[in-house]
Amino acid sequence: MPGSGKSTIGRYLAKRWSMPFVDVDVAIEEHIGCTIRDFFAKEGESRFRDVEQEVLAALLARPEKTVVATGGGAVLKAENRQELAEHAQVVYLSASPHEIAKRLQRDTQRPLLQVDNPLQRLLDLHAIRDPLYKEVADFVVAGSGLSATQVAQRVAMQIELGQHS
Ligand SMILES: Nc1ncnc2c1ncn2[C@@H]1O[C@H](COP(=O)(O)OP(=O)(O)OP(=O)(O)O)[C@@H](O)[C@H]1O
Ligand SMILES: O=C(O)C1=C[C@@H](O)[C@@H](O)[C@H](O)C1
Ligand SMILES: [Mg+2]
């Protein structure tokens, strides 16, 4: 979900494993040459999703092991879910819409949440996406009530356990 901690936790994991970290949102902004917010306003969400698919596929094709923070909506396209399942270990950072709304109270950068009732928007997004996140994830780490560092440690433990079993 937007605000679930993908960028924060992704950076922590990359440091822990001495791997490169790529935030797909940042890679997209480099590719389009403006902010995602402006791109949404100018070109619309559908065009954004096409660019997101292109950038994500290119990142997943990299031979180097990399920690990737996807955009929150990457799972909406079946092609992205397929690519993720095939080329990555996927972690779903689950967090309740109420907790995310609290974290992002002062945020102005996430275009989907610039609405009168961001909590309702998060509840709607969660209802649509939760099954898709679960479909594509190798495992789910529940983040509500935990600090970002605690969540990152749980994710690291799950992945490291998987690699030694
Ligand atoms: N487990 C956590 N507990 C409390 N705050 C957190 C936690 N995880 C992340 N945060 C805070 O929530 C905010 C959003 O986190 P972050 O930017 O990492 O989310 P994101 O999933 O990358 O969002 P987006 O999909 O919009 O890119 C940040 O201010 C971050 O410090
Ligand atoms: O949840 C979403 O659909 C989005 C999340 C962000 O990471 C960006 O990819 C963009 O703002 C769309
Ligand atoms: Mg992010």
Short mmCIF file of N, CA and C and ligand atoms in Angstrom, two decimals:
data_model
loop_
_atom_site.label_atom_id
_atom_site.label_comp_id
_atom_site.label_asym_id
_atom_site.label_seq_id
_atom_site.Cartn_x
_atom_site.Cartn_y
_atom_site.Cartn_z
N MET A 1 0.85 -1.19 0.00
CA MET A 1 0.00 0.00 0.00
C MET A 1 0.89 1.24 0.00
N PRO A 2 0.40 2.36 -0.54
CA PRO A 2 1.18 3.59 -0.38
C PRO A 2 1.40 3.84 1.11
N GLY A 3 2.61 4.21 1.47
CA GLY A 3 2.89 4.51 2.88
C GLY A 3 3.09 3.31 3.77
N SER A 4 3.18 2.12 3.20
CA SER A 4 3.35 0.92 4.04
C SER A 4 4.79 0.77 4.51
N GLY A 5 5.70 1.53 3.90
CA GLY A 5 7.09 1.48 4.34
C GLY A 5 8.05 0.86 3.33
N LYS A 6 7.62 0.72 2.08
CA LYS A 6 8.46 0.05 1.08
C LYS A 6 9.80 0.74 0.90
N SER A 7 9.78 2.07 0.76
CA SER A 7 11.05 2.79 0.52
C SER A 7 11.93 2.74 1.77
N THR A 8 11.33 2.97 2.93
CA THR A 8 12.10 2.99 4.18
C THR A 8 12.72 1.61 4.44
N ILE A 9 11.92 0.57 4.33
CA ILE A 9 12.38 -0.78 4.66
C ILE A 9 13.30 -1.32 3.56
N GLY A 10 13.00 -0.97 2.33
CA GLY A 10 13.87 -1.38 1.22
C GLY A 10 15.28 -0.85 1.39
N ARG A 11 15.39 0.41 1.80
CA ARG A 11 16.73 1.00 1.99
C ARG A 11 17.48 0.30 3.12
N TYR A 12 16.76 -0.01 4.18
CA TYR A 12 17.37 -0.72 5.32
C TYR A 12 17.91 -2.08 4.86
N LEU A 13 17.11 -2.82 4.09
CA LEU A 13 17.50 -4.17 3.67
C LEU A 13 18.70 -4.12 2.73
N ALA A 14 18.69 -3.14 1.83
CA ALA A 14 19.80 -3.02 0.87
C ALA A 14 21.10 -2.78 1.63
N LYS A 15 21.03 -1.95 2.65
CA LYS A 15 22.22 -1.66 3.45
C LYS A 15 22.67 -2.93 4.17
N ARG A 16 21.72 -3.61 4.78
CA ARG A 16 22.03 -4.83 5.54
C ARG A 16 22.70 -5.89 4.65
N TRP A 17 22.24 -6.00 3.41
CA TRP A 17 22.76 -7.05 2.52
C TRP A 17 23.79 -6.51 1.53
N SER A 18 24.20 -5.26 1.69
CA SER A 18 25.15 -4.63 0.75
C SER A 18 24.73 -4.83 -0.71
N MET A 19 23.49 -4.56 -0.95
CA MET A 19 22.96 -4.67 -2.33
C MET A 19 22.52 -3.29 -2.78
N PRO A 20 22.43 -3.08 -4.09
CA PRO A 20 21.85 -1.82 -4.54
C PRO A 20 20.36 -1.77 -4.17
N PHE A 21 19.88 -0.57 -3.96
CA PHE A 21 18.45 -0.37 -3.70
C PHE A 21 17.87 0.48 -4.82
N VAL A 22 16.77 0.04 -5.39
CA VAL A 22 16.10 0.86 -6.40
C VAL A 22 14.64 1.05 -6.00
N ASP A 23 14.25 2.31 -5.94
CA ASP A 23 12.86 2.65 -5.69
C ASP A 23 12.23 2.88 -7.06
N VAL A 24 11.26 2.06 -7.43
CA VAL A 24 10.70 2.16 -8.78
C VAL A 24 10.13 3.56 -9.03
N ASP A 25 9.55 4.16 -8.00
CA ASP A 25 9.00 5.52 -8.18
C ASP A 25 10.11 6.50 -8.59
N VAL A 26 11.28 6.36 -7.98
CA VAL A 26 12.40 7.26 -8.33
C VAL A 26 12.87 6.96 -9.76
N ALA A 27 12.97 5.66 -10.09
CA ALA A 27 13.40 5.29 -11.45
C ALA A 27 12.40 5.82 -12.49
N ILE A 28 11.12 5.79 -12.15
CA ILE A 28 10.10 6.31 -13.08
C ILE A 28 10.29 7.82 -13.26
N GLU A 29 10.54 8.51 -12.15
CA GLU A 29 10.69 9.98 -12.26
C GLU A 29 11.92 10.33 -13.09
N GLU A 30 12.99 9.52 -12.97
CA GLU A 30 14.17 9.77 -13.82
C GLU A 30 13.79 9.56 -15.29
N HIS A 31 13.00 8.53 -15.54
CA HIS A 31 12.61 8.16 -16.90
C HIS A 31 11.70 9.22 -17.53
N ILE A 32 10.74 9.73 -16.76
CA ILE A 32 9.77 10.68 -17.35
C ILE A 32 10.23 12.13 -17.24
N GLY A 33 11.23 12.38 -16.39
CA GLY A 33 11.78 13.73 -16.28
C GLY A 33 10.89 14.72 -15.54
N CYS A 34 9.95 14.24 -14.77
CA CYS A 34 9.14 15.11 -13.90
C CYS A 34 8.63 14.28 -12.73
N THR A 35 7.91 14.90 -11.82
CA THR A 35 7.42 14.11 -10.68
C THR A 35 6.23 13.26 -11.11
N ILE A 36 6.02 12.18 -10.36
CA ILE A 36 4.88 11.31 -10.63
C ILE A 36 3.59 12.13 -10.48
N ARG A 37 3.61 12.99 -9.50
CA ARG A 37 2.42 13.83 -9.26
C ARG A 37 2.07 14.66 -10.51
N ASP A 38 3.09 15.30 -11.10
CA ASP A 38 2.84 16.10 -12.31
C ASP A 38 2.42 15.22 -13.48
N PHE A 39 3.07 14.04 -13.57
CA PHE A 39 2.76 13.14 -14.69
C PHE A 39 1.31 12.67 -14.61
N PHE A 40 0.86 12.32 -13.40
CA PHE A 40 -0.54 11.94 -13.19
C PHE A 40 -1.46 13.06 -13.68
N ALA A 41 -1.12 14.29 -13.28
CA ALA A 41 -1.98 15.43 -13.61
C ALA A 41 -2.02 15.67 -15.12
N LYS A 42 -0.84 15.52 -15.78
CA LYS A 42 -0.76 15.84 -17.21
C LYS A 42 -1.25 14.70 -18.09
N GLU A 43 -0.83 13.46 -17.75
CA GLU A 43 -1.04 12.33 -18.68
C GLU A 43 -2.10 11.33 -18.19
N GLY A 44 -2.41 11.38 -16.90
CA GLY A 44 -3.42 10.46 -16.37
C GLY A 44 -2.83 9.17 -15.84
N GLU A 45 -3.65 8.46 -15.06
CA GLU A 45 -3.15 7.25 -14.38
C GLU A 45 -2.84 6.12 -15.37
N SER A 46 -3.63 5.99 -16.42
CA SER A 46 -3.44 4.86 -17.32
C SER A 46 -2.07 4.93 -18.00
N ARG A 47 -1.70 6.12 -18.45
CA ARG A 47 -0.38 6.31 -19.08
C ARG A 47 0.73 6.05 -18.06
N PHE A 48 0.48 6.51 -16.82
CA PHE A 48 1.46 6.25 -15.76
C PHE A 48 1.67 4.74 -15.58
N ARG A 49 0.59 3.97 -15.59
CA ARG A 49 0.70 2.51 -15.38
C ARG A 49 1.51 1.85 -16.50
N ASP A 50 1.41 2.39 -17.72
CA ASP A 50 2.20 1.83 -18.83
C ASP A 50 3.69 2.08 -18.60
N VAL A 51 4.02 3.31 -18.16
CA VAL A 51 5.43 3.63 -17.90
C VAL A 51 5.93 2.78 -16.74
N GLU A 52 5.10 2.64 -15.72
CA GLU A 52 5.48 1.85 -14.54
C GLU A 52 5.82 0.41 -14.95
N GLN A 53 5.00 -0.15 -15.84
CA GLN A 53 5.23 -1.53 -16.29
C GLN A 53 6.58 -1.65 -17.01
N GLU A 54 6.84 -0.68 -17.86
CA GLU A 54 8.09 -0.68 -18.64
C GLU A 54 9.32 -0.60 -17.70
N VAL A 55 9.25 0.32 -16.74
CA VAL A 55 10.39 0.54 -15.85
C VAL A 55 10.58 -0.66 -14.92
N LEU A 56 9.49 -1.21 -14.41
CA LEU A 56 9.58 -2.37 -13.52
C LEU A 56 10.19 -3.56 -14.25
N ALA A 57 9.75 -3.82 -15.47
CA ALA A 57 10.25 -4.96 -16.23
C ALA A 57 11.75 -4.81 -16.46
N ALA A 58 12.20 -3.59 -16.76
CA ALA A 58 13.63 -3.37 -17.00
C ALA A 58 14.42 -3.63 -15.71
N LEU A 59 13.88 -3.21 -14.58
CA LEU A 59 14.59 -3.43 -13.31
C LEU A 59 14.66 -4.91 -12.95
N LEU A 60 13.57 -5.62 -13.20
CA LEU A 60 13.55 -7.04 -12.83
C LEU A 60 14.44 -7.88 -13.75
N ALA A 61 14.81 -7.31 -14.88
CA ALA A 61 15.68 -8.03 -15.81
C ALA A 61 17.16 -7.85 -15.46
N ARG A 62 17.45 -6.97 -14.50
CA ARG A 62 18.86 -6.75 -14.13
C ARG A 62 19.46 -8.03 -13.56
N PRO A 63 20.69 -8.36 -13.95
CA PRO A 63 21.28 -9.59 -13.42
C PRO A 63 21.71 -9.47 -11.96
N GLU A 64 22.00 -8.24 -11.52
CA GLU A 64 22.52 -8.03 -10.18
C GLU A 64 21.40 -8.14 -9.14
N LYS A 65 21.64 -8.87 -8.05
CA LYS A 65 20.63 -8.95 -6.98
C LYS A 65 20.37 -7.57 -6.40
N THR A 66 19.14 -7.18 -6.35
CA THR A 66 18.78 -5.80 -6.01
C THR A 66 17.55 -5.80 -5.12
N VAL A 67 17.53 -4.89 -4.15
CA VAL A 67 16.30 -4.68 -3.38
C VAL A 67 15.47 -3.63 -4.12
N VAL A 68 14.24 -3.99 -4.45
CA VAL A 68 13.38 -3.10 -5.23
C VAL A 68 12.14 -2.74 -4.41
N ALA A 69 11.89 -1.44 -4.27
CA ALA A 69 10.62 -1.00 -3.70
C ALA A 69 9.71 -0.67 -4.87
N THR A 70 8.64 -1.43 -5.04
CA THR A 70 7.74 -1.15 -6.16
C THR A 70 6.84 0.02 -5.80
N GLY A 71 6.14 0.54 -6.76
CA GLY A 71 5.06 1.48 -6.45
C GLY A 71 3.90 0.68 -5.86
N GLY A 72 3.07 1.35 -5.08
CA GLY A 72 1.97 0.66 -4.42
C GLY A 72 0.96 0.05 -5.38
N GLY A 73 0.90 0.60 -6.60
CA GLY A 73 -0.12 0.13 -7.54
C GLY A 73 0.43 -0.83 -8.58
N ALA A 74 1.67 -1.25 -8.43
CA ALA A 74 2.29 -2.11 -9.45
C ALA A 74 1.52 -3.42 -9.63
N VAL A 75 0.88 -3.88 -8.57
CA VAL A 75 0.18 -5.18 -8.65
C VAL A 75 -1.10 -5.12 -9.48
N LEU A 76 -1.51 -3.91 -9.86
CA LEU A 76 -2.79 -3.80 -10.57
C LEU A 76 -2.74 -4.45 -11.94
N LYS A 77 -1.56 -4.47 -12.56
CA LYS A 77 -1.43 -5.08 -13.89
C LYS A 77 -1.03 -6.55 -13.74
N ALA A 78 -1.77 -7.42 -14.41
CA ALA A 78 -1.46 -8.85 -14.34
C ALA A 78 -0.04 -9.13 -14.85
N GLU A 79 0.39 -8.34 -15.86
CA GLU A 79 1.74 -8.55 -16.41
C GLU A 79 2.80 -8.29 -15.34
N ASN A 80 2.57 -7.26 -14.51
CA ASN A 80 3.53 -6.98 -13.44
C ASN A 80 3.54 -8.09 -12.39
N ARG A 81 2.35 -8.60 -12.07
CA ARG A 81 2.28 -9.68 -11.07
C ARG A 81 3.05 -10.89 -11.57
N GLN A 82 2.88 -11.17 -12.85
CA GLN A 82 3.57 -12.30 -13.47
C GLN A 82 5.10 -12.11 -13.41
N GLU A 83 5.55 -10.92 -13.79
CA GLU A 83 7.00 -10.60 -13.79
C GLU A 83 7.56 -10.72 -12.38
N LEU A 84 6.83 -10.18 -11.41
CA LEU A 84 7.30 -10.21 -10.02
C LEU A 84 7.39 -11.66 -9.53
N ALA A 85 6.36 -12.44 -9.81
CA ALA A 85 6.35 -13.84 -9.34
C ALA A 85 7.51 -14.61 -9.96
N GLU A 86 7.82 -14.29 -11.22
CA GLU A 86 8.87 -15.03 -11.93
C GLU A 86 10.28 -14.63 -11.52
N HIS A 87 10.49 -13.32 -11.28
CA HIS A 87 11.86 -12.83 -11.16
C HIS A 87 12.25 -12.32 -9.79
N ALA A 88 11.32 -12.36 -8.81
CA ALA A 88 11.66 -11.74 -7.53
C ALA A 88 11.09 -12.53 -6.36
N GLN A 89 11.70 -12.31 -5.20
CA GLN A 89 11.06 -12.74 -3.96
C GLN A 89 10.25 -11.54 -3.51
N VAL A 90 8.98 -11.73 -3.30
CA VAL A 90 8.11 -10.58 -3.05
C VAL A 90 7.59 -10.59 -1.61
N VAL A 91 7.74 -9.44 -0.95
CA VAL A 91 7.25 -9.29 0.42
C VAL A 91 6.10 -8.29 0.41
N TYR A 92 5.00 -8.67 1.00
CA TYR A 92 3.88 -7.73 1.17
C TYR A 92 3.98 -7.14 2.57
N LEU A 93 4.23 -5.83 2.64
CA LEU A 93 4.24 -5.12 3.92
C LEU A 93 2.81 -4.71 4.22
N SER A 94 2.13 -5.50 5.01
CA SER A 94 0.73 -5.14 5.25
C SER A 94 0.62 -4.17 6.42
N ALA A 95 -0.26 -3.19 6.27
CA ALA A 95 -0.48 -2.21 7.34
C ALA A 95 -1.92 -1.73 7.18
N SER A 96 -2.57 -1.41 8.27
CA SER A 96 -3.98 -1.05 8.17
C SER A 96 -4.13 0.34 7.55
N PRO A 97 -5.20 0.55 6.78
CA PRO A 97 -5.45 1.88 6.22
C PRO A 97 -5.46 2.96 7.29
N HIS A 98 -5.96 2.65 8.48
CA HIS A 98 -6.01 3.65 9.55
C HIS A 98 -4.61 4.08 9.96
N GLU A 99 -3.71 3.10 10.09
CA GLU A 99 -2.34 3.42 10.49
C GLU A 99 -1.62 4.20 9.38
N ILE A 100 -1.84 3.80 8.14
CA ILE A 100 -1.19 4.51 7.02
C ILE A 100 -1.70 5.95 6.96
N ALA A 101 -3.00 6.13 7.15
CA ALA A 101 -3.57 7.49 7.10
C ALA A 101 -2.90 8.37 8.16
N LYS A 102 -2.64 7.79 9.32
CA LYS A 102 -1.98 8.57 10.38
C LYS A 102 -0.56 8.94 9.97
N ARG A 103 0.17 7.95 9.40
CA ARG A 103 1.56 8.21 8.99
C ARG A 103 1.63 9.31 7.93
N LEU A 104 0.64 9.34 7.05
CA LEU A 104 0.74 10.24 5.89
C LEU A 104 -0.11 11.51 6.02
N GLN A 105 -0.49 11.80 7.26
CA GLN A 105 -1.35 12.96 7.51
C GLN A 105 -0.90 14.23 6.79
N ARG A 106 0.42 14.47 6.79
CA ARG A 106 0.92 15.73 6.23
C ARG A 106 1.52 15.58 4.83
N ASP A 107 1.34 14.39 4.23
CA ASP A 107 1.96 14.15 2.92
C ASP A 107 1.22 14.90 1.81
N THR A 108 1.98 15.45 0.86
CA THR A 108 1.33 16.12 -0.27
C THR A 108 1.83 15.54 -1.60
N GLN A 109 2.65 14.51 -1.55
CA GLN A 109 3.31 13.99 -2.76
C GLN A 109 2.61 12.79 -3.39
N ARG A 110 1.71 12.14 -2.66
CA ARG A 110 1.11 10.93 -3.20
C ARG A 110 -0.22 11.30 -3.87
N PRO A 111 -0.23 11.31 -5.22
CA PRO A 111 -1.39 11.86 -5.94
C PRO A 111 -2.70 11.17 -5.59
N LEU A 112 -2.64 9.85 -5.35
CA LEU A 112 -3.90 9.14 -5.09
C LEU A 112 -4.51 9.54 -3.75
N LEU A 113 -3.70 10.17 -2.88
CA LEU A 113 -4.22 10.51 -1.55
C LEU A 113 -4.54 11.99 -1.40
N GLN A 114 -4.42 12.75 -2.50
CA GLN A 114 -4.76 14.19 -2.43
C GLN A 114 -6.26 14.35 -2.64
N VAL A 115 -7.03 13.82 -1.72
CA VAL A 115 -8.50 13.88 -1.81
C VAL A 115 -9.03 14.34 -0.45
N ASP A 116 -10.34 14.66 -0.42
CA ASP A 116 -10.92 15.18 0.83
C ASP A 116 -10.84 14.17 1.97
N ASN A 117 -11.01 12.89 1.63
CA ASN A 117 -11.02 11.87 2.67
C ASN A 117 -9.97 10.78 2.36
N PRO A 118 -8.70 11.04 2.68
CA PRO A 118 -7.66 10.08 2.34
C PRO A 118 -7.87 8.71 2.99
N LEU A 119 -8.45 8.69 4.20
CA LEU A 119 -8.68 7.39 4.85
C LEU A 119 -9.64 6.54 4.02
N GLN A 120 -10.72 7.16 3.53
CA GLN A 120 -11.67 6.40 2.71
C GLN A 120 -10.97 5.89 1.45
N ARG A 121 -10.12 6.74 0.85
CA ARG A 121 -9.39 6.32 -0.35
C ARG A 121 -8.49 5.12 -0.03
N LEU A 122 -7.82 5.16 1.15
CA LEU A 122 -6.95 4.05 1.53
C LEU A 122 -7.77 2.77 1.78
N LEU A 123 -8.95 2.93 2.38
CA LEU A 123 -9.82 1.76 2.61
C LEU A 123 -10.23 1.15 1.27
N ASP A 124 -10.57 2.03 0.30
CA ASP A 124 -10.98 1.53 -1.03
C ASP A 124 -9.82 0.83 -1.75
N LEU A 125 -8.62 1.48 -1.68
CA LEU A 125 -7.44 0.88 -2.33
C LEU A 125 -7.13 -0.48 -1.70
N HIS A 126 -7.23 -0.52 -0.37
CA HIS A 126 -6.90 -1.75 0.35
C HIS A 126 -7.86 -2.88 -0.05
N ALA A 127 -9.15 -2.54 -0.18
CA ALA A 127 -10.14 -3.57 -0.52
C ALA A 127 -9.83 -4.19 -1.89
N ILE A 128 -9.40 -3.35 -2.83
CA ILE A 128 -9.09 -3.85 -4.17
C ILE A 128 -7.74 -4.58 -4.20
N ARG A 129 -6.77 -4.01 -3.49
CA ARG A 129 -5.40 -4.50 -3.68
C ARG A 129 -4.96 -5.61 -2.74
N ASP A 130 -5.53 -5.66 -1.55
CA ASP A 130 -5.05 -6.66 -0.58
C ASP A 130 -5.00 -8.08 -1.19
N PRO A 131 -6.06 -8.52 -1.93
CA PRO A 131 -5.97 -9.86 -2.52
C PRO A 131 -4.85 -9.96 -3.57
N LEU A 132 -4.58 -8.85 -4.27
CA LEU A 132 -3.55 -8.89 -5.32
C LEU A 132 -2.16 -8.94 -4.67
N TYR A 133 -1.97 -8.16 -3.61
CA TYR A 133 -0.69 -8.20 -2.89
C TYR A 133 -0.44 -9.63 -2.37
N LYS A 134 -1.52 -10.23 -1.82
CA LYS A 134 -1.36 -11.58 -1.26
C LYS A 134 -1.07 -12.60 -2.36
N GLU A 135 -1.70 -12.38 -3.53
CA GLU A 135 -1.50 -13.31 -4.65
C GLU A 135 -0.03 -13.35 -5.08
N VAL A 136 0.59 -12.20 -5.09
CA VAL A 136 1.94 -12.12 -5.66
C VAL A 136 3.04 -12.32 -4.59
N ALA A 137 2.69 -12.21 -3.31
CA ALA A 137 3.72 -12.22 -2.26
C ALA A 137 4.20 -13.63 -1.92
N ASP A 138 5.51 -13.74 -1.69
CA ASP A 138 6.03 -14.99 -1.14
C ASP A 138 5.73 -15.05 0.35
N PHE A 139 5.76 -13.91 1.01
CA PHE A 139 5.26 -13.85 2.38
C PHE A 139 4.80 -12.45 2.75
N VAL A 140 4.01 -12.43 3.83
CA VAL A 140 3.38 -11.18 4.28
C VAL A 140 3.98 -10.82 5.63
N VAL A 141 4.39 -9.56 5.80
CA VAL A 141 4.85 -9.11 7.11
C VAL A 141 3.90 -8.01 7.58
N ALA A 142 3.25 -8.25 8.72
CA ALA A 142 2.27 -7.30 9.24
C ALA A 142 3.01 -6.20 10.00
N GLY A 143 2.78 -4.95 9.59
CA GLY A 143 3.57 -3.85 10.16
C GLY A 143 2.85 -3.01 11.19
N SER A 144 1.52 -3.19 11.33
CA SER A 144 0.78 -2.30 12.24
C SER A 144 1.29 -2.46 13.66
N GLY A 145 1.56 -1.32 14.30
CA GLY A 145 2.00 -1.34 15.69
C GLY A 145 3.49 -1.58 15.86
N LEU A 146 4.22 -1.79 14.75
CA LEU A 146 5.68 -2.00 14.84
C LEU A 146 6.39 -0.80 14.24
N SER A 147 7.62 -0.56 14.72
CA SER A 147 8.42 0.52 14.12
C SER A 147 8.95 0.03 12.76
N ALA A 148 9.40 0.98 11.96
CA ALA A 148 9.95 0.60 10.64
C ALA A 148 11.13 -0.35 10.82
N THR A 149 11.96 -0.10 11.83
CA THR A 149 13.14 -0.98 12.04
C THR A 149 12.69 -2.39 12.42
N GLN A 150 11.66 -2.49 13.26
CA GLN A 150 11.18 -3.83 13.64
C GLN A 150 10.63 -4.58 12.42
N VAL A 151 9.90 -3.85 11.57
CA VAL A 151 9.36 -4.49 10.36
C VAL A 151 10.51 -4.96 9.48
N ALA A 152 11.50 -4.09 9.30
CA ALA A 152 12.65 -4.43 8.44
C ALA A 152 13.36 -5.67 8.98
N GLN A 153 13.51 -5.75 10.30
CA GLN A 153 14.18 -6.92 10.88
C GLN A 153 13.37 -8.20 10.63
N ARG A 154 12.05 -8.07 10.70
CA ARG A 154 11.21 -9.26 10.44
C ARG A 154 11.33 -9.72 8.99
N VAL A 155 11.35 -8.75 8.09
CA VAL A 155 11.48 -9.10 6.66
C VAL A 155 12.84 -9.78 6.44
N ALA A 156 13.88 -9.18 7.01
CA ALA A 156 15.23 -9.73 6.82
C ALA A 156 15.28 -11.17 7.33
N MET A 157 14.70 -11.40 8.51
CA MET A 157 14.73 -12.73 9.11
C MET A 157 14.05 -13.75 8.20
N GLN A 158 12.88 -13.38 7.66
CA GLN A 158 12.13 -14.29 6.79
C GLN A 158 12.95 -14.65 5.57
N ILE A 159 13.57 -13.65 4.96
CA ILE A 159 14.32 -13.91 3.71
C ILE A 159 15.57 -14.72 4.03
N GLU A 160 16.25 -14.34 5.10
CA GLU A 160 17.50 -15.05 5.44
C GLU A 160 17.19 -16.50 5.84
N LEU A 161 16.11 -16.72 6.57
CA LEU A 161 15.71 -18.10 6.93
C LEU A 161 15.46 -18.92 5.68
N GLY A 162 14.72 -18.30 4.72
CA GLY A 162 14.39 -18.97 3.46
C GLY A 162 15.64 -19.38 2.71
N GLN A 163 16.69 -18.55 2.83
CA GLN A 163 17.89 -18.85 2.04
C GLN A 163 18.75 -19.93 2.67
N HIS A 164 18.50 -20.21 3.97
CA HIS A 164 19.31 -21.24 4.63
C HIS A 164 18.56 -22.55 4.81
N SER A 165 17.32 -22.61 4.32
CA SER A 165 16.56 -23.86 4.54
C SER A 165 16.60 -24.73 3.29
N1 LIG B 1 6.45 0.51 10.44
C1 LIG B 1 6.40 1.84 10.44
N2 LIG B 1 6.00 2.50 11.55
C2 LIG B 1 5.88 3.83 11.55
N3 LIG B 1 6.16 4.64 10.50
C3 LIG B 1 6.57 4.05 9.39
C4 LIG B 1 6.72 2.62 9.28
N4 LIG B 1 7.11 2.33 8.03
C5 LIG B 1 7.23 3.52 7.38
N5 LIG B 1 6.92 4.53 8.19
C6 LIG B 1 6.85 5.97 7.86
O1 LIG B 1 5.73 6.13 6.99
C7 LIG B 1 6.02 7.04 5.93
C8 LIG B 1 5.86 6.33 4.60
O2 LIG B 1 6.87 5.35 4.43
P1 LIG B 1 7.52 5.05 3.01
O3 LIG B 1 7.75 6.30 2.26
O4 LIG B 1 8.68 4.13 3.24
O5 LIG B 1 6.30 4.26 2.35
P2 LIG B 1 6.16 3.69 0.87
O6 LIG B 1 5.54 2.34 1.02
O7 LIG B 1 7.47 3.76 0.17
O8 LIG B 1 5.11 4.69 0.22
P3 LIG B 1 4.81 4.94 -1.36
O9 LIG B 1 4.10 3.74 -1.90
O10 LIG B 1 3.88 6.09 -1.38
O11 LIG B 1 6.13 5.19 -2.02
C9 LIG B 1 7.46 7.53 6.19
O12 LIG B 1 7.36 8.75 6.88
C10 LIG B 1 8.08 6.45 7.06
O13 LIG B 1 9.07 6.96 7.91
O1 LIG B 2 -0.47 3.25 -4.89
C1 LIG B 2 -0.32 3.72 -6.03
O2 LIG B 2 -1.09 3.48 -6.95
C2 LIG B 2 0.85 4.58 -6.26
C3 LIG B 2 1.86 4.58 -5.35
C4 LIG B 2 3.12 5.31 -5.52
O3 LIG B 2 4.18 4.47 -5.10
C5 LIG B 2 3.33 5.76 -6.96
O4 LIG B 2 3.76 4.69 -7.76
C6 LIG B 2 2.08 6.38 -7.52
O5 LIG B 2 1.80 7.53 -6.78
C7 LIG B 2 0.89 5.39 -7.49
MG MG B 3 8.02 4.79 -1.58
#
